[in-house]
N, C-alpha and C. Protein backbone atom coordinates (compact mmCIF):
# COMPACT_ATOMS: atom_id res chain seq x y z
N MET A 1 -6.02 10.49 -25.22
CA MET A 1 -4.66 10.02 -25.42
C MET A 1 -4.64 9.19 -26.70
N ASP A 2 -3.78 9.55 -27.63
CA ASP A 2 -3.71 8.87 -28.91
C ASP A 2 -3.13 7.47 -28.80
N LYS A 3 -2.08 7.34 -28.02
CA LYS A 3 -1.39 6.06 -27.88
C LYS A 3 -1.55 5.57 -26.45
N PRO A 4 -1.89 4.27 -26.27
CA PRO A 4 -2.03 3.77 -24.91
C PRO A 4 -0.71 3.84 -24.15
N SER A 5 -0.79 3.99 -22.87
CA SER A 5 0.38 4.00 -22.00
C SER A 5 1.14 2.68 -22.15
N LEU A 6 2.47 2.75 -22.10
CA LEU A 6 3.27 1.52 -22.11
C LEU A 6 2.95 0.66 -20.90
N VAL A 7 2.66 1.30 -19.77
CA VAL A 7 2.31 0.55 -18.56
C VAL A 7 1.02 -0.24 -18.80
N THR A 8 0.01 0.42 -19.35
CA THR A 8 -1.25 -0.25 -19.65
C THR A 8 -1.03 -1.38 -20.65
N ALA A 9 -0.27 -1.11 -21.70
CA ALA A 9 0.00 -2.13 -22.72
C ALA A 9 0.73 -3.33 -22.11
N LEU A 10 1.67 -3.08 -21.20
CA LEU A 10 2.43 -4.16 -20.58
C LEU A 10 1.53 -5.04 -19.72
N PHE A 11 0.74 -4.43 -18.84
CA PHE A 11 -0.13 -5.22 -17.98
C PHE A 11 -1.24 -5.91 -18.77
N ASP A 12 -1.73 -5.28 -19.83
CA ASP A 12 -2.70 -5.95 -20.70
C ASP A 12 -2.08 -7.19 -21.33
N ALA A 13 -0.85 -7.07 -21.80
CA ALA A 13 -0.16 -8.22 -22.40
C ALA A 13 0.07 -9.32 -21.37
N TYR A 14 0.44 -8.94 -20.14
CA TYR A 14 0.58 -9.94 -19.06
C TYR A 14 -0.72 -10.70 -18.90
N ASN A 15 -1.82 -9.97 -18.72
CA ASN A 15 -3.11 -10.59 -18.45
C ASN A 15 -3.64 -11.39 -19.63
N ASP A 16 -3.29 -10.98 -20.84
CA ASP A 16 -3.70 -11.71 -22.05
C ASP A 16 -2.79 -12.90 -22.35
N ARG A 17 -1.72 -13.05 -21.57
CA ARG A 17 -0.72 -14.10 -21.80
C ARG A 17 -0.12 -13.96 -23.19
N ASP A 18 0.00 -12.73 -23.65
CA ASP A 18 0.54 -12.44 -24.98
C ASP A 18 2.03 -12.18 -24.86
N LEU A 19 2.79 -13.26 -24.80
CA LEU A 19 4.22 -13.17 -24.57
C LEU A 19 4.95 -12.49 -25.73
N ALA A 20 4.45 -12.66 -26.94
CA ALA A 20 5.05 -11.96 -28.08
C ALA A 20 4.88 -10.46 -27.93
N ALA A 21 3.73 -10.02 -27.44
CA ALA A 21 3.50 -8.59 -27.22
C ALA A 21 4.40 -8.07 -26.11
N VAL A 22 4.57 -8.85 -25.04
CA VAL A 22 5.48 -8.44 -23.96
C VAL A 22 6.88 -8.26 -24.52
N GLU A 23 7.35 -9.25 -25.26
CA GLU A 23 8.71 -9.17 -25.82
C GLU A 23 8.85 -7.96 -26.75
N ALA A 24 7.82 -7.68 -27.53
CA ALA A 24 7.88 -6.55 -28.48
C ALA A 24 7.88 -5.20 -27.78
N LEU A 25 7.34 -5.13 -26.56
CA LEU A 25 7.32 -3.87 -25.82
C LEU A 25 8.71 -3.49 -25.30
N TYR A 26 9.56 -4.49 -25.07
CA TYR A 26 10.90 -4.27 -24.54
C TYR A 26 11.92 -4.14 -25.68
N THR A 27 12.96 -3.34 -25.45
CA THR A 27 14.09 -3.33 -26.37
C THR A 27 14.87 -4.64 -26.19
N ALA A 28 15.67 -4.99 -27.17
CA ALA A 28 16.41 -6.25 -27.13
C ALA A 28 17.34 -6.34 -25.93
N ASN A 29 17.88 -5.21 -25.47
CA ASN A 29 18.83 -5.23 -24.35
C ASN A 29 18.22 -4.66 -23.06
N ALA A 30 16.92 -4.70 -22.95
CA ALA A 30 16.22 -4.18 -21.77
C ALA A 30 16.53 -5.04 -20.54
N THR A 31 16.19 -4.50 -19.36
CA THR A 31 16.32 -5.24 -18.12
C THR A 31 15.00 -5.22 -17.36
N HIS A 32 14.80 -6.26 -16.56
CA HIS A 32 13.66 -6.31 -15.63
C HIS A 32 14.20 -6.82 -14.31
N GLU A 33 13.84 -6.13 -13.23
CA GLU A 33 14.27 -6.58 -11.91
C GLU A 33 13.08 -6.59 -10.96
N ASP A 34 12.87 -7.75 -10.33
CA ASP A 34 11.99 -7.82 -9.17
C ASP A 34 12.88 -7.42 -8.01
N VAL A 35 12.74 -6.20 -7.55
CA VAL A 35 13.68 -5.60 -6.61
C VAL A 35 13.79 -6.42 -5.32
N ALA A 36 12.71 -7.02 -4.87
CA ALA A 36 12.73 -7.82 -3.64
C ALA A 36 13.64 -9.03 -3.77
N ILE A 37 13.86 -9.48 -4.99
CA ILE A 37 14.68 -10.67 -5.23
C ILE A 37 16.08 -10.31 -5.69
N GLY A 38 16.19 -9.25 -6.50
CA GLY A 38 17.46 -8.93 -7.15
C GLY A 38 17.57 -9.76 -8.41
N HIS A 39 18.75 -10.05 -8.85
CA HIS A 39 18.99 -10.89 -10.03
C HIS A 39 18.19 -10.42 -11.24
N PRO A 40 18.51 -9.27 -11.81
CA PRO A 40 17.74 -8.77 -12.95
C PRO A 40 17.82 -9.69 -14.16
N LYS A 41 16.77 -9.66 -14.94
CA LYS A 41 16.73 -10.35 -16.23
C LYS A 41 17.29 -9.38 -17.26
N HIS A 42 18.09 -9.88 -18.18
CA HIS A 42 18.73 -9.04 -19.20
C HIS A 42 18.28 -9.49 -20.58
N GLY A 43 17.69 -8.58 -21.32
CA GLY A 43 17.23 -8.86 -22.67
C GLY A 43 15.77 -9.27 -22.70
N SER A 44 15.09 -8.92 -23.77
CA SER A 44 13.66 -9.18 -23.86
C SER A 44 13.34 -10.67 -23.79
N LYS A 45 14.18 -11.52 -24.34
CA LYS A 45 13.91 -12.97 -24.29
C LYS A 45 14.01 -13.49 -22.87
N ASP A 46 15.03 -13.08 -22.14
CA ASP A 46 15.20 -13.49 -20.74
C ASP A 46 14.03 -12.99 -19.89
N ILE A 47 13.56 -11.79 -20.17
CA ILE A 47 12.42 -11.23 -19.45
C ILE A 47 11.18 -12.08 -19.70
N VAL A 48 10.93 -12.43 -20.95
CA VAL A 48 9.77 -13.26 -21.29
C VAL A 48 9.91 -14.65 -20.69
N ASP A 49 11.11 -15.21 -20.69
CA ASP A 49 11.33 -16.52 -20.06
C ASP A 49 10.98 -16.48 -18.58
N GLY A 50 11.35 -15.39 -17.89
CA GLY A 50 11.00 -15.25 -16.48
C GLY A 50 9.50 -15.14 -16.26
N LEU A 51 8.83 -14.38 -17.12
CA LEU A 51 7.38 -14.25 -17.03
C LEU A 51 6.71 -15.59 -17.31
N THR A 52 7.21 -16.32 -18.29
CA THR A 52 6.66 -17.64 -18.62
C THR A 52 6.76 -18.56 -17.42
N TYR A 53 7.91 -18.58 -16.76
CA TYR A 53 8.11 -19.40 -15.56
C TYR A 53 7.07 -19.04 -14.50
N PHE A 54 6.88 -17.74 -14.27
CA PHE A 54 5.91 -17.28 -13.27
C PHE A 54 4.50 -17.73 -13.65
N LEU A 55 4.12 -17.53 -14.91
CA LEU A 55 2.76 -17.86 -15.35
C LEU A 55 2.49 -19.36 -15.33
N GLU A 56 3.52 -20.18 -15.52
CA GLU A 56 3.35 -21.63 -15.42
C GLU A 56 3.03 -22.04 -13.99
N ARG A 57 3.48 -21.27 -13.03
CA ARG A 57 3.24 -21.59 -11.63
C ARG A 57 1.97 -20.92 -11.09
N PHE A 58 1.66 -19.76 -11.63
CA PHE A 58 0.45 -19.02 -11.26
C PHE A 58 -0.38 -18.80 -12.54
N PRO A 59 -0.98 -19.86 -13.09
CA PRO A 59 -1.66 -19.72 -14.38
C PRO A 59 -2.87 -18.80 -14.36
N ASP A 60 -3.40 -18.54 -13.18
CA ASP A 60 -4.55 -17.63 -13.07
C ASP A 60 -4.12 -16.22 -12.62
N ALA A 61 -2.84 -15.93 -12.69
CA ALA A 61 -2.34 -14.61 -12.25
C ALA A 61 -3.07 -13.49 -12.99
N ASN A 62 -3.42 -12.46 -12.23
CA ASN A 62 -4.08 -11.29 -12.81
C ASN A 62 -3.50 -10.04 -12.16
N TRP A 63 -3.04 -9.13 -13.02
CA TRP A 63 -2.53 -7.85 -12.58
C TRP A 63 -3.63 -6.81 -12.81
N ALA A 64 -4.21 -6.30 -11.74
CA ALA A 64 -5.21 -5.24 -11.85
C ALA A 64 -4.47 -3.92 -11.71
N LEU A 65 -4.36 -3.20 -12.80
CA LEU A 65 -3.67 -1.91 -12.78
C LEU A 65 -4.58 -0.91 -12.08
N ARG A 66 -4.10 -0.34 -10.98
CA ARG A 66 -4.89 0.59 -10.17
C ARG A 66 -4.70 2.03 -10.60
N GLY A 67 -3.59 2.32 -11.26
CA GLY A 67 -3.32 3.67 -11.74
C GLY A 67 -1.93 3.74 -12.32
N HIS A 68 -1.66 4.82 -13.04
CA HIS A 68 -0.33 5.01 -13.60
C HIS A 68 -0.10 6.48 -13.89
N VAL A 69 1.17 6.83 -13.92
CA VAL A 69 1.61 8.18 -14.27
C VAL A 69 2.65 8.01 -15.37
N ASP A 70 2.48 8.75 -16.46
CA ASP A 70 3.38 8.63 -17.60
C ASP A 70 4.20 9.89 -17.77
N GLY A 71 5.49 9.72 -17.99
CA GLY A 71 6.39 10.83 -18.28
C GLY A 71 7.05 10.61 -19.63
N ALA A 72 7.89 11.55 -20.02
CA ALA A 72 8.55 11.49 -21.33
C ALA A 72 9.47 10.28 -21.46
N SER A 73 10.16 9.91 -20.37
CA SER A 73 11.10 8.79 -20.45
C SER A 73 10.89 7.75 -19.36
N PHE A 74 9.90 7.95 -18.50
CA PHE A 74 9.59 6.95 -17.50
C PHE A 74 8.10 7.00 -17.19
N SER A 75 7.60 5.87 -16.72
CA SER A 75 6.21 5.75 -16.28
C SER A 75 6.21 4.90 -15.03
N THR A 76 5.17 5.04 -14.23
CA THR A 76 5.00 4.24 -13.03
C THR A 76 3.57 3.75 -12.97
N GLY A 77 3.41 2.47 -12.66
CA GLY A 77 2.07 1.91 -12.50
C GLY A 77 1.99 1.17 -11.18
N TRP A 78 0.85 1.29 -10.52
CA TRP A 78 0.64 0.53 -9.29
C TRP A 78 -0.47 -0.46 -9.56
N TYR A 79 -0.29 -1.67 -9.00
CA TYR A 79 -1.15 -2.79 -9.35
C TYR A 79 -1.47 -3.66 -8.14
N HIS A 80 -2.45 -4.53 -8.34
CA HIS A 80 -2.83 -5.54 -7.36
C HIS A 80 -2.76 -6.88 -8.10
N LEU A 81 -1.85 -7.75 -7.67
CA LEU A 81 -1.64 -9.04 -8.31
C LEU A 81 -2.30 -10.13 -7.48
N THR A 82 -3.11 -10.95 -8.13
CA THR A 82 -3.73 -12.10 -7.47
C THR A 82 -3.45 -13.35 -8.31
N GLY A 83 -3.49 -14.49 -7.66
CA GLY A 83 -3.29 -15.75 -8.36
C GLY A 83 -3.22 -16.90 -7.37
N THR A 84 -3.05 -18.10 -7.90
CA THR A 84 -2.99 -19.31 -7.10
C THR A 84 -1.77 -20.11 -7.52
N LEU A 85 -0.93 -20.48 -6.56
CA LEU A 85 0.26 -21.28 -6.86
C LEU A 85 -0.16 -22.71 -7.18
N GLN A 86 0.05 -23.13 -8.43
CA GLN A 86 -0.42 -24.43 -8.88
C GLN A 86 0.70 -25.36 -9.33
N ALA A 87 1.95 -24.89 -9.27
CA ALA A 87 3.12 -25.73 -9.55
C ALA A 87 4.25 -25.19 -8.67
N ASP A 88 5.15 -26.08 -8.25
CA ASP A 88 6.23 -25.67 -7.36
C ASP A 88 6.98 -24.46 -7.93
N PHE A 89 7.29 -23.53 -7.04
CA PHE A 89 7.93 -22.26 -7.40
C PHE A 89 9.26 -22.21 -6.67
N GLY A 90 10.34 -22.67 -7.33
CA GLY A 90 11.61 -22.78 -6.64
C GLY A 90 11.48 -23.78 -5.50
N LYS A 91 11.81 -23.35 -4.29
CA LYS A 91 11.72 -24.22 -3.11
C LYS A 91 10.32 -24.24 -2.50
N VAL A 92 9.40 -23.47 -3.04
CA VAL A 92 8.04 -23.39 -2.49
C VAL A 92 7.18 -24.46 -3.15
N ALA A 93 6.71 -25.42 -2.33
CA ALA A 93 5.84 -26.47 -2.84
C ALA A 93 4.44 -25.92 -3.07
N ALA A 94 3.88 -26.26 -4.20
CA ALA A 94 2.54 -25.79 -4.55
C ALA A 94 1.49 -26.51 -3.72
N ALA A 95 0.60 -25.74 -3.12
CA ALA A 95 -0.54 -26.29 -2.37
C ALA A 95 -1.74 -25.36 -2.54
N ASN A 96 -1.86 -24.80 -3.74
CA ASN A 96 -2.95 -23.86 -4.06
C ASN A 96 -2.97 -22.63 -3.16
N GLN A 97 -1.78 -22.16 -2.76
CA GLN A 97 -1.69 -20.95 -1.96
C GLN A 97 -2.19 -19.76 -2.79
N LYS A 98 -2.89 -18.87 -2.12
CA LYS A 98 -3.43 -17.68 -2.77
C LYS A 98 -2.43 -16.53 -2.68
N LEU A 99 -2.18 -15.91 -3.83
CA LEU A 99 -1.32 -14.74 -3.92
C LEU A 99 -2.21 -13.51 -3.98
N ASP A 100 -1.92 -12.53 -3.14
CA ASP A 100 -2.68 -11.27 -3.09
C ASP A 100 -1.68 -10.19 -2.71
N LEU A 101 -1.11 -9.56 -3.73
CA LEU A 101 0.06 -8.72 -3.54
C LEU A 101 -0.10 -7.39 -4.26
N ARG A 102 0.21 -6.32 -3.56
CA ARG A 102 0.24 -5.00 -4.19
C ARG A 102 1.67 -4.68 -4.60
N GLY A 103 1.81 -3.94 -5.69
CA GLY A 103 3.14 -3.58 -6.15
C GLY A 103 3.14 -2.32 -6.98
N VAL A 104 4.34 -1.87 -7.26
CA VAL A 104 4.57 -0.69 -8.09
C VAL A 104 5.66 -1.06 -9.10
N MET A 105 5.41 -0.74 -10.37
CA MET A 105 6.42 -0.98 -11.39
C MET A 105 6.85 0.35 -11.99
N VAL A 106 8.16 0.56 -12.01
CA VAL A 106 8.75 1.74 -12.64
C VAL A 106 9.26 1.30 -14.01
N VAL A 107 8.80 1.99 -15.04
CA VAL A 107 9.11 1.64 -16.42
C VAL A 107 9.90 2.79 -17.04
N THR A 108 11.10 2.49 -17.51
CA THR A 108 11.90 3.47 -18.25
C THR A 108 11.76 3.13 -19.73
N HIS A 109 11.57 4.16 -20.55
CA HIS A 109 11.33 3.89 -21.97
C HIS A 109 11.97 4.95 -22.85
N ASP A 110 12.13 4.57 -24.11
CA ASP A 110 12.73 5.45 -25.11
C ASP A 110 12.14 5.08 -26.46
N GLY A 111 11.62 6.04 -27.17
CA GLY A 111 11.09 5.78 -28.50
C GLY A 111 9.92 4.82 -28.52
N GLY A 112 9.13 4.80 -27.45
CA GLY A 112 7.97 3.93 -27.41
C GLY A 112 8.26 2.49 -27.05
N ARG A 113 9.49 2.19 -26.61
CA ARG A 113 9.85 0.84 -26.18
C ARG A 113 10.43 0.89 -24.78
N ILE A 114 10.23 -0.16 -24.04
CA ILE A 114 10.69 -0.25 -22.66
C ILE A 114 12.17 -0.62 -22.63
N THR A 115 12.95 0.18 -21.89
CA THR A 115 14.37 -0.11 -21.72
C THR A 115 14.66 -0.78 -20.38
N SER A 116 13.80 -0.54 -19.38
CA SER A 116 13.95 -1.23 -18.10
C SER A 116 12.65 -1.18 -17.31
N THR A 117 12.47 -2.20 -16.50
CA THR A 117 11.37 -2.22 -15.54
C THR A 117 11.95 -2.63 -14.19
N ALA A 118 11.48 -1.97 -13.15
CA ALA A 118 11.83 -2.32 -11.78
C ALA A 118 10.52 -2.53 -11.04
N ASP A 119 10.31 -3.74 -10.55
CA ASP A 119 9.05 -4.14 -9.93
C ASP A 119 9.25 -4.23 -8.42
N TYR A 120 8.49 -3.43 -7.69
CA TYR A 120 8.60 -3.34 -6.23
C TYR A 120 7.37 -3.96 -5.59
N TRP A 121 7.59 -4.96 -4.74
CA TRP A 121 6.53 -5.60 -3.97
C TRP A 121 7.17 -6.15 -2.70
N ASP A 122 6.35 -6.54 -1.74
CA ASP A 122 6.84 -6.91 -0.41
C ASP A 122 7.12 -8.42 -0.31
N MET A 123 8.39 -8.76 -0.13
CA MET A 123 8.80 -10.16 -0.02
C MET A 123 8.17 -10.84 1.20
N GLY A 124 8.07 -10.14 2.32
CA GLY A 124 7.48 -10.73 3.52
C GLY A 124 6.04 -11.16 3.29
N THR A 125 5.28 -10.32 2.63
CA THR A 125 3.89 -10.66 2.30
C THR A 125 3.85 -11.89 1.41
N PHE A 126 4.69 -11.90 0.38
CA PHE A 126 4.74 -13.04 -0.54
C PHE A 126 5.08 -14.32 0.23
N GLN A 127 6.10 -14.28 1.08
CA GLN A 127 6.51 -15.48 1.82
C GLN A 127 5.41 -15.97 2.76
N ARG A 128 4.75 -15.05 3.45
CA ARG A 128 3.65 -15.46 4.33
C ARG A 128 2.54 -16.15 3.54
N GLN A 129 2.22 -15.61 2.39
CA GLN A 129 1.14 -16.18 1.59
C GLN A 129 1.51 -17.53 0.98
N MET A 130 2.78 -17.73 0.69
CA MET A 130 3.22 -18.98 0.07
C MET A 130 3.55 -20.07 1.09
N SER A 131 3.65 -19.70 2.36
CA SER A 131 3.98 -20.66 3.40
C SER A 131 2.85 -21.67 3.56
N THR A 132 3.22 -22.94 3.64
CA THR A 132 2.22 -23.98 3.89
C THR A 132 2.27 -24.45 5.34
N SER A 133 3.21 -23.88 6.12
CA SER A 133 3.36 -24.33 7.51
C SER A 133 2.79 -23.33 8.51
N GLY A 134 2.25 -22.22 7.99
CA GLY A 134 1.68 -21.22 8.88
C GLY A 134 2.64 -20.11 9.23
N SER A 135 3.92 -20.28 8.87
CA SER A 135 4.89 -19.21 9.09
C SER A 135 5.89 -19.20 7.95
N ALA A 136 6.32 -18.01 7.57
CA ALA A 136 7.28 -17.88 6.47
C ALA A 136 8.64 -18.42 6.91
N SER A 137 9.32 -19.09 6.00
CA SER A 137 10.65 -19.59 6.34
C SER A 137 11.71 -18.78 5.69
């Protein structure tokens, strides 16, 4: 393959904390949605701001790309995300909770740039792992 997959490039940039590379992979008017949450991010800057917020709370986050399929205008990658909550995340108080989450990201692209990403992962698993009381609220 002459050019690396956009999925591979995106997860590499995540893991390298290369926010400029993440922003450059997206078009200016791209969208990103964590489907379990809703509330899509609009524009490459908003997308990077959301990733920055996440990385500030999970500074050891690591996306292990398990595989991907690339098409002419879309790609899909499946991953295993691990990390430790080290700063409060919204209403979730940080207590070094371990994150261990599988997910799938669908990437739509045009001309070698990402126009949208939809990230699918299980909210129930996330809530159980972030709970400090032994049960998800």
